[in-house]
Short mmCIF file of C-alpha atoms in Angstrom, two decimals:
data_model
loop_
_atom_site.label_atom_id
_atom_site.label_comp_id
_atom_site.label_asym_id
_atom_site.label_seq_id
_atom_site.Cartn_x
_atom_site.Cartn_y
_atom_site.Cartn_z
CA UNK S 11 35.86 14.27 -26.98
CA UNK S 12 36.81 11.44 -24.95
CA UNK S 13 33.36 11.56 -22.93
CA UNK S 14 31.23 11.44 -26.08
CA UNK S 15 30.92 8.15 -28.56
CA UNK S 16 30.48 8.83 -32.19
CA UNK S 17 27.67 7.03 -32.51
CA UNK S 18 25.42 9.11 -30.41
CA UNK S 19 26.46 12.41 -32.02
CA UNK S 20 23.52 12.60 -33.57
CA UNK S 21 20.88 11.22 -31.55
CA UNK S 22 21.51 12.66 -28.09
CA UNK S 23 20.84 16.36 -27.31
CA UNK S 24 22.30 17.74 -24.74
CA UNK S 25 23.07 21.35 -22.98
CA UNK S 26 26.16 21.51 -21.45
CA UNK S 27 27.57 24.01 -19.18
CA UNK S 28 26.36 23.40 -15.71
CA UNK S 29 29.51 23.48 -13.31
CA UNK S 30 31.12 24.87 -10.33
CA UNK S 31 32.20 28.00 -12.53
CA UNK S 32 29.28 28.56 -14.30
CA UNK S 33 27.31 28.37 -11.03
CA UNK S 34 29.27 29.30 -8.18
CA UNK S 35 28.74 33.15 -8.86
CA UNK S 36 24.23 32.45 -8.18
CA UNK S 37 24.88 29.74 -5.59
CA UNK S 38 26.36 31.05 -2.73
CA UNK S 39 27.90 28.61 0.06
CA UNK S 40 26.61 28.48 3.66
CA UNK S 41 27.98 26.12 5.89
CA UNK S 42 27.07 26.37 9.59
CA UNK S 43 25.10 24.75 12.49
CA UNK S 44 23.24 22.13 10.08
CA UNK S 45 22.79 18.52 10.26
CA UNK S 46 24.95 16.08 8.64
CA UNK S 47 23.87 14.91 4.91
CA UNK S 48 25.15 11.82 3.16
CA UNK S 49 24.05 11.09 -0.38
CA UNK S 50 24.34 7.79 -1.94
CA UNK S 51 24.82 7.95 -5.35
CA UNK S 52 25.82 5.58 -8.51
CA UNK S 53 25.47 4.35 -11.54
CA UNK S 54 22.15 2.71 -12.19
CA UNK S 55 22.50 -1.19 -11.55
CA UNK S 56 25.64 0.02 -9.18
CA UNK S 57 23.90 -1.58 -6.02
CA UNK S 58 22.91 2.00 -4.65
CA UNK S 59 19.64 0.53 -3.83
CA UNK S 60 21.23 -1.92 -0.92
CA UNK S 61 23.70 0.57 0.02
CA UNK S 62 20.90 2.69 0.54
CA UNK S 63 19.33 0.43 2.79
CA UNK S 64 22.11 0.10 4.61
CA UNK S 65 22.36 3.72 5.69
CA UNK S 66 18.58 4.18 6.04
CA UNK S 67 19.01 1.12 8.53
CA UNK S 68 22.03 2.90 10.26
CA UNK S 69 20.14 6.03 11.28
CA UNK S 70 20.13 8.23 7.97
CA UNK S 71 17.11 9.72 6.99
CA UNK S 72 17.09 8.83 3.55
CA UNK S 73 13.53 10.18 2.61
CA UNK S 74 9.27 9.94 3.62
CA UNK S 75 8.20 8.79 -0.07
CA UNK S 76 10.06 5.99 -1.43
CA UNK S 77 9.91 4.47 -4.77
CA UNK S 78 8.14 1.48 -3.89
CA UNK S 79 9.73 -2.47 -4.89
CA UNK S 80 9.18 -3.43 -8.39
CA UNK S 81 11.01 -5.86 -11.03
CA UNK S 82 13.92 -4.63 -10.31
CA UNK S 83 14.51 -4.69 -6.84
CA UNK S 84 12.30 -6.82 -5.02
CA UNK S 85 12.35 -5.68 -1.80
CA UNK S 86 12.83 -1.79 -3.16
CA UNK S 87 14.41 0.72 -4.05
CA UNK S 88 15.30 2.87 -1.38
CA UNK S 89 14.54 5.92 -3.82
CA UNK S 90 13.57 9.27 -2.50
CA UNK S 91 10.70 9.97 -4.82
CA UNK S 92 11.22 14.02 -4.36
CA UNK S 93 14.52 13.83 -6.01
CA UNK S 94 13.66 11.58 -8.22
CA UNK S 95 10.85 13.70 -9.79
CA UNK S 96 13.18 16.71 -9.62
CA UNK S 97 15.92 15.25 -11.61
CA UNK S 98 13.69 13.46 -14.29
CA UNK S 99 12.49 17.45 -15.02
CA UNK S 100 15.69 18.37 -15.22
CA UNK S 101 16.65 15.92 -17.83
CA UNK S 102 13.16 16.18 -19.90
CA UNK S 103 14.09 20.04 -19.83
CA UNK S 104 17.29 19.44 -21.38
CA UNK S 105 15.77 16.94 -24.24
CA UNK S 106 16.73 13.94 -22.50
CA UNK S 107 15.14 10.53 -21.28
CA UNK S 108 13.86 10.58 -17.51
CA UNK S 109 16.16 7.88 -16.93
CA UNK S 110 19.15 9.43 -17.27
CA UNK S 111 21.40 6.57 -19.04
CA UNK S 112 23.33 9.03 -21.29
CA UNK S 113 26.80 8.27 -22.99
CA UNK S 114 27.90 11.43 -22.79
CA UNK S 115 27.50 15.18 -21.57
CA UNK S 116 26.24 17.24 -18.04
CA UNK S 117 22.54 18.47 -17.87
CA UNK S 118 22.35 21.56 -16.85
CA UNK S 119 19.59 22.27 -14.15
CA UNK S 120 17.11 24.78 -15.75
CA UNK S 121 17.15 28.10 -13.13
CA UNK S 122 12.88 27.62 -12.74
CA UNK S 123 13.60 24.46 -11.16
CA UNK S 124 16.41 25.64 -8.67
CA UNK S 125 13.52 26.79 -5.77
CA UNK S 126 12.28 23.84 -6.32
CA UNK S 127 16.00 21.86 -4.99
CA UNK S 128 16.25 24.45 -1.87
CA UNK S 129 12.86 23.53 -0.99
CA UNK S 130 13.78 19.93 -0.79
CA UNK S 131 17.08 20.19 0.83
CA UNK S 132 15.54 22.69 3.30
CA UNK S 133 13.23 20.37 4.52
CA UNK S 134 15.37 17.80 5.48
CA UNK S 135 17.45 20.01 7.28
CA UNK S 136 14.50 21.43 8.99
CA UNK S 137 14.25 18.12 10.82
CA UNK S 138 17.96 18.45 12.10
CA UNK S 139 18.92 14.58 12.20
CA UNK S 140 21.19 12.98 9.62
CA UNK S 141 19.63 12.57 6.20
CA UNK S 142 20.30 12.31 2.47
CA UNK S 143 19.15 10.63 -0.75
CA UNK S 144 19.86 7.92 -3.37
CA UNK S 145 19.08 8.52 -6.98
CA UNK S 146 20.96 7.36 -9.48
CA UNK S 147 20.56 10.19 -11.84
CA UNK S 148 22.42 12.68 -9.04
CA UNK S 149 25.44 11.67 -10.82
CA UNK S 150 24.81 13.88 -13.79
CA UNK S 151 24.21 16.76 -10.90
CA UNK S 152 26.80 16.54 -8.72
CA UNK S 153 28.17 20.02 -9.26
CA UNK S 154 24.73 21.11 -8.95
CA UNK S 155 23.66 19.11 -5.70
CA UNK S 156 27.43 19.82 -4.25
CA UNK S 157 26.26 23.72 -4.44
CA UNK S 158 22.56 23.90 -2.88
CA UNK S 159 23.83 21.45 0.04
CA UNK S 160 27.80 22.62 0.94
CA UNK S 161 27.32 20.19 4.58
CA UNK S 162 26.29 17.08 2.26
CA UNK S 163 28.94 14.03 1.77
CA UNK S 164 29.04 11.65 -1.22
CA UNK S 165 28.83 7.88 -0.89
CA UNK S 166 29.85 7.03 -4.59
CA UNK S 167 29.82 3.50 -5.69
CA UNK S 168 30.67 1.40 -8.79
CA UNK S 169 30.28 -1.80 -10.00
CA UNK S 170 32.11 -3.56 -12.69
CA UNK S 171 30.99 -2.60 -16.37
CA UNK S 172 29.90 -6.17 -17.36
CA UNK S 173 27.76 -6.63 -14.41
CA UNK S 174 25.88 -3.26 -14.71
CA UNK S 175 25.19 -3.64 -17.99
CA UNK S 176 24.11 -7.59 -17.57
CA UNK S 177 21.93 -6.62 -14.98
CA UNK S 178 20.27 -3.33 -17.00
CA UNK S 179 19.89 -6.71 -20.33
CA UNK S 180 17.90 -8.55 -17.28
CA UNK S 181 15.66 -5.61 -16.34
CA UNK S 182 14.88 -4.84 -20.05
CA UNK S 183 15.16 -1.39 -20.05
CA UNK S 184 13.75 0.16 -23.01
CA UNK S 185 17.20 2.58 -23.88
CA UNK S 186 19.37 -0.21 -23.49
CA UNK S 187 17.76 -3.39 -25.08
CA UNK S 188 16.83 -1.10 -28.05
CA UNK S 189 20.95 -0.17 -28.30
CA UNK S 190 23.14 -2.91 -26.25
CA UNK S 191 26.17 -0.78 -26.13
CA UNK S 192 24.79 2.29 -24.44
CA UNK S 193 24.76 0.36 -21.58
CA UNK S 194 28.77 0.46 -21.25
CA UNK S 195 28.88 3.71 -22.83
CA UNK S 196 26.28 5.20 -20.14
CA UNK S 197 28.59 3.37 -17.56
CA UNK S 198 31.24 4.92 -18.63
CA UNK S 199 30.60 8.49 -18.81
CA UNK S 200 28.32 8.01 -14.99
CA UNK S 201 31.67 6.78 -13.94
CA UNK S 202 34.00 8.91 -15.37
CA UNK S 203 31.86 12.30 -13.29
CA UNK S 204 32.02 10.11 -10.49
CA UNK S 205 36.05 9.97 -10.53
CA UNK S 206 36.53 13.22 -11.35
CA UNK S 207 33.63 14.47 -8.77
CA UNK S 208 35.65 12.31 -6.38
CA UNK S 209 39.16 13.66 -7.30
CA UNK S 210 37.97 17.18 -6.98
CA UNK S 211 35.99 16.78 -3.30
CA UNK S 212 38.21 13.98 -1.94
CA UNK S 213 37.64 15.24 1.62
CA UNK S 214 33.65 14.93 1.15
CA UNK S 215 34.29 12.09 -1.13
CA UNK S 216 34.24 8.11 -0.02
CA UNK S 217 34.34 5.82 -2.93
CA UNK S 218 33.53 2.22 -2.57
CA UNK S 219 33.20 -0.96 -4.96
CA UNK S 220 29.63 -2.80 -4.58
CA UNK S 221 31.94 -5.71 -3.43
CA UNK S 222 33.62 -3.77 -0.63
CA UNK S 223 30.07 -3.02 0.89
CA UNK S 224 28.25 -6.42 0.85
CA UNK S 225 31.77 -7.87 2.03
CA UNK S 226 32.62 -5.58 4.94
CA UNK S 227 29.83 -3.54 5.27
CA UNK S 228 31.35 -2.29 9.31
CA UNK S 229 34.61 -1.57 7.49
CA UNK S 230 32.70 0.44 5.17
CA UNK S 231 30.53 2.50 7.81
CA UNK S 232 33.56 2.78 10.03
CA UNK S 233 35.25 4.90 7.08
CA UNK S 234 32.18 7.19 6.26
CA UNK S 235 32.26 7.67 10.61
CA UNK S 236 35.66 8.67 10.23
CA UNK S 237 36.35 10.33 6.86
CA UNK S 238 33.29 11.64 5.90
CA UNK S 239 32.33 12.61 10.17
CA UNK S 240 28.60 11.76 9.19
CA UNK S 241 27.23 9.31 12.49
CA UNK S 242 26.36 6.44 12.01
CA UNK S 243 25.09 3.10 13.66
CA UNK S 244 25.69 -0.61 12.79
CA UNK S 245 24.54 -1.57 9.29
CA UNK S 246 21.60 -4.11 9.73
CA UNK S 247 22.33 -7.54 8.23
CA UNK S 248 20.06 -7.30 5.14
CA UNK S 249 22.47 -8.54 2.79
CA UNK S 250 21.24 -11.31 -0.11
CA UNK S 251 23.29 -11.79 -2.97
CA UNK S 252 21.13 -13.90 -4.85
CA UNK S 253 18.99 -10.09 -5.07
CA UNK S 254 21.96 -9.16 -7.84
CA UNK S 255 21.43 -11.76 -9.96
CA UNK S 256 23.53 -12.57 -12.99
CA UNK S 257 25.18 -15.60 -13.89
CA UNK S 258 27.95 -16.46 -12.55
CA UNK S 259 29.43 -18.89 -14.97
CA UNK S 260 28.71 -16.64 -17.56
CA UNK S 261 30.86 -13.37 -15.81
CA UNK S 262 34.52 -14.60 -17.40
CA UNK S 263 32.78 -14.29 -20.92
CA UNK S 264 30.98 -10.96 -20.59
CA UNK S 265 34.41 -8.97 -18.87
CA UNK S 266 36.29 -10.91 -21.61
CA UNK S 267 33.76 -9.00 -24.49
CA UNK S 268 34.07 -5.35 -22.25
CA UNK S 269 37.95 -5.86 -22.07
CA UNK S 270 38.61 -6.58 -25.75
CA UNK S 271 36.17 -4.50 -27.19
CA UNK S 272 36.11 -1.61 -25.01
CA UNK S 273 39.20 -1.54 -23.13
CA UNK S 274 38.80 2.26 -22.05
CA UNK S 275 36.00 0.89 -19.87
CA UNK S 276 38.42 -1.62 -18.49
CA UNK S 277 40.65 1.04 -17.87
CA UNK S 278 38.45 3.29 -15.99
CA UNK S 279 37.20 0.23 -13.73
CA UNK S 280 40.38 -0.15 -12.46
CA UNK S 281 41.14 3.20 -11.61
CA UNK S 282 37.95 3.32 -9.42
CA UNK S 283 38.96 0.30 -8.26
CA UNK S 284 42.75 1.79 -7.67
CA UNK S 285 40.64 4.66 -5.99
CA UNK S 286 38.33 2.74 -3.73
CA UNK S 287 40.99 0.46 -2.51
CA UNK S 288 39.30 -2.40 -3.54
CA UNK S 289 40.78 -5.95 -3.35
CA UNK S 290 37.49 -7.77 -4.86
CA UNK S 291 38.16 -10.77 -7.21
CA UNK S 292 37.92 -9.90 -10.75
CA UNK S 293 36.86 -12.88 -13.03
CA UNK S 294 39.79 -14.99 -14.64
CA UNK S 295 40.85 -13.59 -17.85
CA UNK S 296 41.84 -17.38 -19.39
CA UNK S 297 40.58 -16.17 -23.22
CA UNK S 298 42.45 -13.25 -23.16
CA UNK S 299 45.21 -13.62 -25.50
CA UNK S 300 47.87 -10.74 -25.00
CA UNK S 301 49.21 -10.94 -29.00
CA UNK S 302 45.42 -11.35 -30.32
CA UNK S 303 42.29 -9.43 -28.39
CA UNK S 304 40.42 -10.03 -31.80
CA UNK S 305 40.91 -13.78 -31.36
CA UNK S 306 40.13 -13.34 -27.56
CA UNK S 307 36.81 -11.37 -28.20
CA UNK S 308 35.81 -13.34 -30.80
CA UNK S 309 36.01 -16.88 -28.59
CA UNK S 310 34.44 -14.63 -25.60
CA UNK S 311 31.69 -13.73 -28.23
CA UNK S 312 31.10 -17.48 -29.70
CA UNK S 313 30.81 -18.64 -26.11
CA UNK S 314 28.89 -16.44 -25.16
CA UNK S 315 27.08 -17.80 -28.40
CA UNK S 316 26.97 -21.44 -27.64
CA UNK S 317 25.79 -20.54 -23.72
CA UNK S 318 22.92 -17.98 -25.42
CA UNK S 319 22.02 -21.15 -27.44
CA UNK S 320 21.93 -23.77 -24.73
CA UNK S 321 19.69 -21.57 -22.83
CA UNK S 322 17.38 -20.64 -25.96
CA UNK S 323 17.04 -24.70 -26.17
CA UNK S 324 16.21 -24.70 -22.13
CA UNK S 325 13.90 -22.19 -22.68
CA UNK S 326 12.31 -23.59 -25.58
CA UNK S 327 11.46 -26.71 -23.47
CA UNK S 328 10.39 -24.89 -20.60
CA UNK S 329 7.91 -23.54 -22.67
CA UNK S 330 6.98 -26.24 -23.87
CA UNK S 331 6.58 -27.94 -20.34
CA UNK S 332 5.09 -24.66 -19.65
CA UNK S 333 2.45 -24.30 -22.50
CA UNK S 334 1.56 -28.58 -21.34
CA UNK S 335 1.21 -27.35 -18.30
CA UNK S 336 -1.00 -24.06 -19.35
CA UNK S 337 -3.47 -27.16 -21.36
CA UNK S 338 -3.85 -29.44 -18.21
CA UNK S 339 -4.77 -26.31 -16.10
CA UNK S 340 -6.79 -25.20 -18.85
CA UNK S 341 -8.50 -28.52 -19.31
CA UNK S 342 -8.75 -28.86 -15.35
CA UNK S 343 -11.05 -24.93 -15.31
CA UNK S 344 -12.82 -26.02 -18.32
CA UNK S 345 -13.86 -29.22 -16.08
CA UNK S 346 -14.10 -26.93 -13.27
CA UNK S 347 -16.08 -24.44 -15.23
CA UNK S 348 -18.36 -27.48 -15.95
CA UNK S 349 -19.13 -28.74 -13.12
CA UNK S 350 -19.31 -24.98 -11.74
CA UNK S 351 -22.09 -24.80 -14.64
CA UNK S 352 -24.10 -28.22 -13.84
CA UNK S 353 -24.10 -26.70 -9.91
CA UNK S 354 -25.52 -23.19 -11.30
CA UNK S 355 -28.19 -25.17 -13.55
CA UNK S 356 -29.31 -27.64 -10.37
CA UNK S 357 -29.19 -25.08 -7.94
CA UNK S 358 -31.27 -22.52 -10.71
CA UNK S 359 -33.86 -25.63 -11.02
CA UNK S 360 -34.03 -25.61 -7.22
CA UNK S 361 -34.71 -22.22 -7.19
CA UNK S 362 -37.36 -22.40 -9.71
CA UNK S 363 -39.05 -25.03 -8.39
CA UNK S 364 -39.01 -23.20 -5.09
CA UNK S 365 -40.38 -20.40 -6.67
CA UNK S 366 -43.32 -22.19 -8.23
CA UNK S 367 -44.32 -23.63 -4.84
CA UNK S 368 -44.06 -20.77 -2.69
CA UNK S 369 -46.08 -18.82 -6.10
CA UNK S 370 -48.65 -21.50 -5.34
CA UNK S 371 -49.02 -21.91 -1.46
CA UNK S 372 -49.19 -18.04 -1.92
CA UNK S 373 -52.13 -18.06 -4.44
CA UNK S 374 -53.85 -20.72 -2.45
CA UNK S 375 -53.74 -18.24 0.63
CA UNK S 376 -55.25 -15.28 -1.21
CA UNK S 377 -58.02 -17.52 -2.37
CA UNK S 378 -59.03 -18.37 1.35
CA UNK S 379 -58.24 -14.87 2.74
CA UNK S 380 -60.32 -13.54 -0.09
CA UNK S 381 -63.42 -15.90 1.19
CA UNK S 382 -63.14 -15.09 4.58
CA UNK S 383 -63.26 -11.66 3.70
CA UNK S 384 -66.35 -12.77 1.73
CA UNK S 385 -67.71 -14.24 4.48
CA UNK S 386 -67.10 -11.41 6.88
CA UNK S 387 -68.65 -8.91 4.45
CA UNK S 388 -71.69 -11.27 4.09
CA UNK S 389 -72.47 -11.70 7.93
CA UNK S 390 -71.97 -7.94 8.84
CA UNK S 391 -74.05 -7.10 6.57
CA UNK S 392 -76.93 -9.69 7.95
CA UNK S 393 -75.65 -8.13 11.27
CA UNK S 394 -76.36 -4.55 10.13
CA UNK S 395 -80.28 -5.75 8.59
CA UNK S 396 -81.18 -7.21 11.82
CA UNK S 397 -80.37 -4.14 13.67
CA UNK S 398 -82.05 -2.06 11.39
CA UNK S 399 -84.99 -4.32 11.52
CA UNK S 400 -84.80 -4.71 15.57
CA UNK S 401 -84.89 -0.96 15.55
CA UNK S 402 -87.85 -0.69 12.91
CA UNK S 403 -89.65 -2.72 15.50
CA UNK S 404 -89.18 -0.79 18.99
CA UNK S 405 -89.94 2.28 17.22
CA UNK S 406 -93.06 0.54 15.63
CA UNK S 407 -93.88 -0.64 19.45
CA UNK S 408 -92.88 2.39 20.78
CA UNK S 409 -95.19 4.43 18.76
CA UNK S 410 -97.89 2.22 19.74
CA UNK S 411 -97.80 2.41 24.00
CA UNK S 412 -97.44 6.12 23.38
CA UNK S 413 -100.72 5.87 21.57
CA UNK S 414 -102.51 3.77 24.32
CA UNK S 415 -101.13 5.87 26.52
CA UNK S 416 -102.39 9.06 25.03
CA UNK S 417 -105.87 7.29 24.34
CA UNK S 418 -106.14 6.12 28.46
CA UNK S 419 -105.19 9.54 29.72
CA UNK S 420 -108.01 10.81 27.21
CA UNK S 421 -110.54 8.36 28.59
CA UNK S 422 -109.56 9.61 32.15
CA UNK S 423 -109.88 13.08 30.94
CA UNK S 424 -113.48 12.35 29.44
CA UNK S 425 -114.63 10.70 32.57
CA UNK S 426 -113.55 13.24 34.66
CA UNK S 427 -115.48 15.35 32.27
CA UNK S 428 -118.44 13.52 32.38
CA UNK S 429 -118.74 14.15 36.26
CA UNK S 430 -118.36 17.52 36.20
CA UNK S 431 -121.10 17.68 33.46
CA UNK S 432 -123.49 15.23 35.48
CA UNK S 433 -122.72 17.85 38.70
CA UNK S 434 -123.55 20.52 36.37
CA UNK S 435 -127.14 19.11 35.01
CA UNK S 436 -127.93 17.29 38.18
CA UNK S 437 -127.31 20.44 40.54
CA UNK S 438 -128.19 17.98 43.02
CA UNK S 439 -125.35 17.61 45.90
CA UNK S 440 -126.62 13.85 46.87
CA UNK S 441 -125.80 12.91 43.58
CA UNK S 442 -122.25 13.97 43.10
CA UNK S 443 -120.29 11.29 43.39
CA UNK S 444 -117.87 11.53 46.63
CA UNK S 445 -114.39 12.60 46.22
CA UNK S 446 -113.22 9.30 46.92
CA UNK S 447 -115.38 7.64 44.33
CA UNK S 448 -113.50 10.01 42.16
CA UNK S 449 -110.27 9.16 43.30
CA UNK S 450 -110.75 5.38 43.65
CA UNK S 451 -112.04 5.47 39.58
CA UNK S 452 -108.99 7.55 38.82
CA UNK S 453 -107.05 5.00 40.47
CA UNK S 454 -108.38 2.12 38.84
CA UNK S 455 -107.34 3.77 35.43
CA UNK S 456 -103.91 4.32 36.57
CA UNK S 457 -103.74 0.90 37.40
CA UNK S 458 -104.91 -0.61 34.56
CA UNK S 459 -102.79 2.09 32.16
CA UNK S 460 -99.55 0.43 34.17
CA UNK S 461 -100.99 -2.64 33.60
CA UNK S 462 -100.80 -2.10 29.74
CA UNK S 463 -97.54 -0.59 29.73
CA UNK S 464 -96.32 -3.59 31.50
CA UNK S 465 -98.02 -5.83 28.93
CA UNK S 466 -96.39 -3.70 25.68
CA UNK S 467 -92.72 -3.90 27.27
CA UNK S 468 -93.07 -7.45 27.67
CA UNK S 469 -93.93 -7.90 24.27
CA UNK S 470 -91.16 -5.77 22.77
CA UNK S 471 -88.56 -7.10 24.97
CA UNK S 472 -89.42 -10.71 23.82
CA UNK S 473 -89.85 -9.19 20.50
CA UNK S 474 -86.04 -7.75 20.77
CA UNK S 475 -84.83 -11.49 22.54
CA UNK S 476 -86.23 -13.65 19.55
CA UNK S 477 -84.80 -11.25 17.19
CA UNK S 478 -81.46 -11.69 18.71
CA UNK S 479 -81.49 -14.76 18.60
CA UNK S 480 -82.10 -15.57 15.16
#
């Protein structure tokens, strides 16, 4: 099997068998009055990411919940998040990793999950403008994704087998640093469904080298306008190359290694490259020695050696400037952390101390209130003994004027008795005292009871005046 490497035989499983024939009878097509679709799609490290910005920028809906930036791509990844999820389900469902870097085989989509894809691609066409999606793992669907949405077109792009498997080394990805040569062979077979994808729709089909894009990115655009009859506007001008990374004085040595070890891979590059059109400078093959590509791999490998050195001996003193640098900064917070500390013990002292006098002044305060209040308490109750006392008093006095009072009206009462007695005894008219002898006595009496009544008030209200004043 040319799509399969031995050494994953026994490591990979896969279920084969999803295809245009083994679907086309449960899929039907329908192709009428909906919007244009244009789906990016590529090997992983393939530069999909910036071709995808470069159609969302040119009027392509390319998705509402992107997969935000992260190591590696800085400014993001352009990654519909829906498809995304969907395809990693897919693969999981078939035994394999999320990822999708496989050397070999076609997923087949499991038929739970197919509602699932006609949900999504109903959606977008629900909003009838232009849209699409990038994923990378779409290439292990394409027969799949070519069936749910007949009106989409396929932006396929490739990069050269050195650089995408450089770049996937750079990101660390757990598949590939724990197996180097997956990387190529997961290149390979992504690639090799692209081509034949490609070969099969070539009228929904553009294929395009990374190179191609970032250098004519119009010329590009202008072909999907035309070929493909998907509108579009101008690409922005969002274009860094320092964003692929890589080293470029290392890229002779690493095509060098793919060519002489894996030459298929070489040979399937170029007929993408054949394919696309594409004119982009390839990297000088001066180790390759036509009668020995054992001799040519092996100085390509030994380079690549002595380079791998240099740079473990640059590391090994950056770290070492680093880790200097990591014990001044670690000296400077310690000082820091000191001086922070003397700051926190002044400032605690402060506090303390501002504590104990507002403790005091407080404690002094309750001591006075608490002999005013003492005070207070003492006078009203002198206040309240007075009273009583002054009250005691004009009761007492009181008392006593009613008593002269009563006693004066009983002496008037006896005298008037006494007359009417002596009339009574004496019988004898001469002798009864005149009316106005009566009257004049009763008067007197009167007078002089006033006069005591007078005499009693003044002494109680002087009484009640001295009081008060003491």
């Amino acid at each position: 099997d040319p799509y399969f490497h031995p050494a994953y035989a026994s490591v990979v499983p896969l279920r084969l068998g999803s295809g245009p024939e083994a679907s086309r009878a449960r899929r039907p097509r329908v192709l009428q009055g909906l919007p244009p679709a244009l789906v990016v799609a590529g090997m992983h490290r393939s530069g999909t990411s910036l071709v995808a910005s470069l159609v969302a920028g040119a009027g392509v809906s390319i998705g509402a919940r992107l997969l935000a930036a992260g190591r590696g791509n800085a400014r993001g990844h352009f990654e519909d998040l829906d498809f995304q999820e969907f395809h990693q389900r897919a693969l999981r469902a078939n035994g394999l990793h999320g990822d999708g870097i496989v050397p070999a085989g076609q997923p087949d989509v499991p038929e739970a999950l197919e509602p699932r894809a006609r949900e999504l691609v109903a959606a977008r066409r629900a909003t009838g403008k232009p849209w699409g999606w990038k994923d990378p793992r779409t290439l292990l669907f394409l027969d799949f994704w070519s069936e749910v949405a007949p009106e989409a077109s396929w932006l396929l792009v490739f990069r050269s087998p050195w650089e995408v498997a450089d770049s996937l080394y750079r990101r660390l990805d757990e598949t590939t640093t724990s197996d180097p040569l997956l990387a190529i062979h997961a290149w390979m077979h992504a690639n090799r469904l692209l081509l034949d994808f490609a070969r099969r729709h070539p009228g929904r089909c553009l294929v395009r080298e990374l190179g191609q894009v970032t250098a004519e990115p119009g010329r590009t655009f202008a072909a999907i306008r035309d070929h493909l009859g998907v509108p579009l506007g101008k690409p922005p001008a969002c274009f860094d190359p320092s964003l692929l990374g890589g080293d470029p004085a290392m890229i002779e040595e690493q095509a060098e290694l793919v060519r002489a070890l894996l030459p298929e891979a070489d040979a399937l590059y170029c007929e993408l490259r054949a394919l696309a059109g594409s004119e982009t400078p390839l990297p000088t093959p001066r180790l390759r020695s036509h009668t020995d590509p054992g001799r040519a791999a092996a100085v390509a490998a030994v380079s690549a050696w002595a380079r791998g050195s240099r740079m473990l001996t640059q590391a090994r003193a950056a770290t070492a400037a680093e880790h200097a640098a990591t014990v001044a900064r670690d000296e400077a917070l310690q000082a820091a952390a000191a001086a922070q500390s003397e700051g926190a013990r002044a400032v605690a002292e402060a506090r303390d101390e501002l504590a104990r006098s507002v403790a005091a002044a407080r404690a002094d305060a309750a001591r006075e209130i608490a002999a005013a209040r003492a005070e207070v308490t003492r006078v009203t109750a002198s206040c309240a003994e007075t009273t009583r006392q002054v009250h005691e008093q004009e009761a007492f006095r009181t008392a006593e004027i009613a008593r002269q009072r009563d006693e004066i009206e009983t002496l008037l009462a006896e005298i008037h008795r006494t007359h009417i007695r002596l009339d009574a005894a004496t019988g004898v008219a001469a002798l009864k005292p005149r009316k106005g002898t009566i009257d004049k006595v009763r008067r007197e009496a009167s007078r002089l009871a006033r006069q005591a009544r007078k005499i009693v008030r003044a002494q109680v209200i002087g009484t009640t005046k001295g009081d008060r004043q003491r």
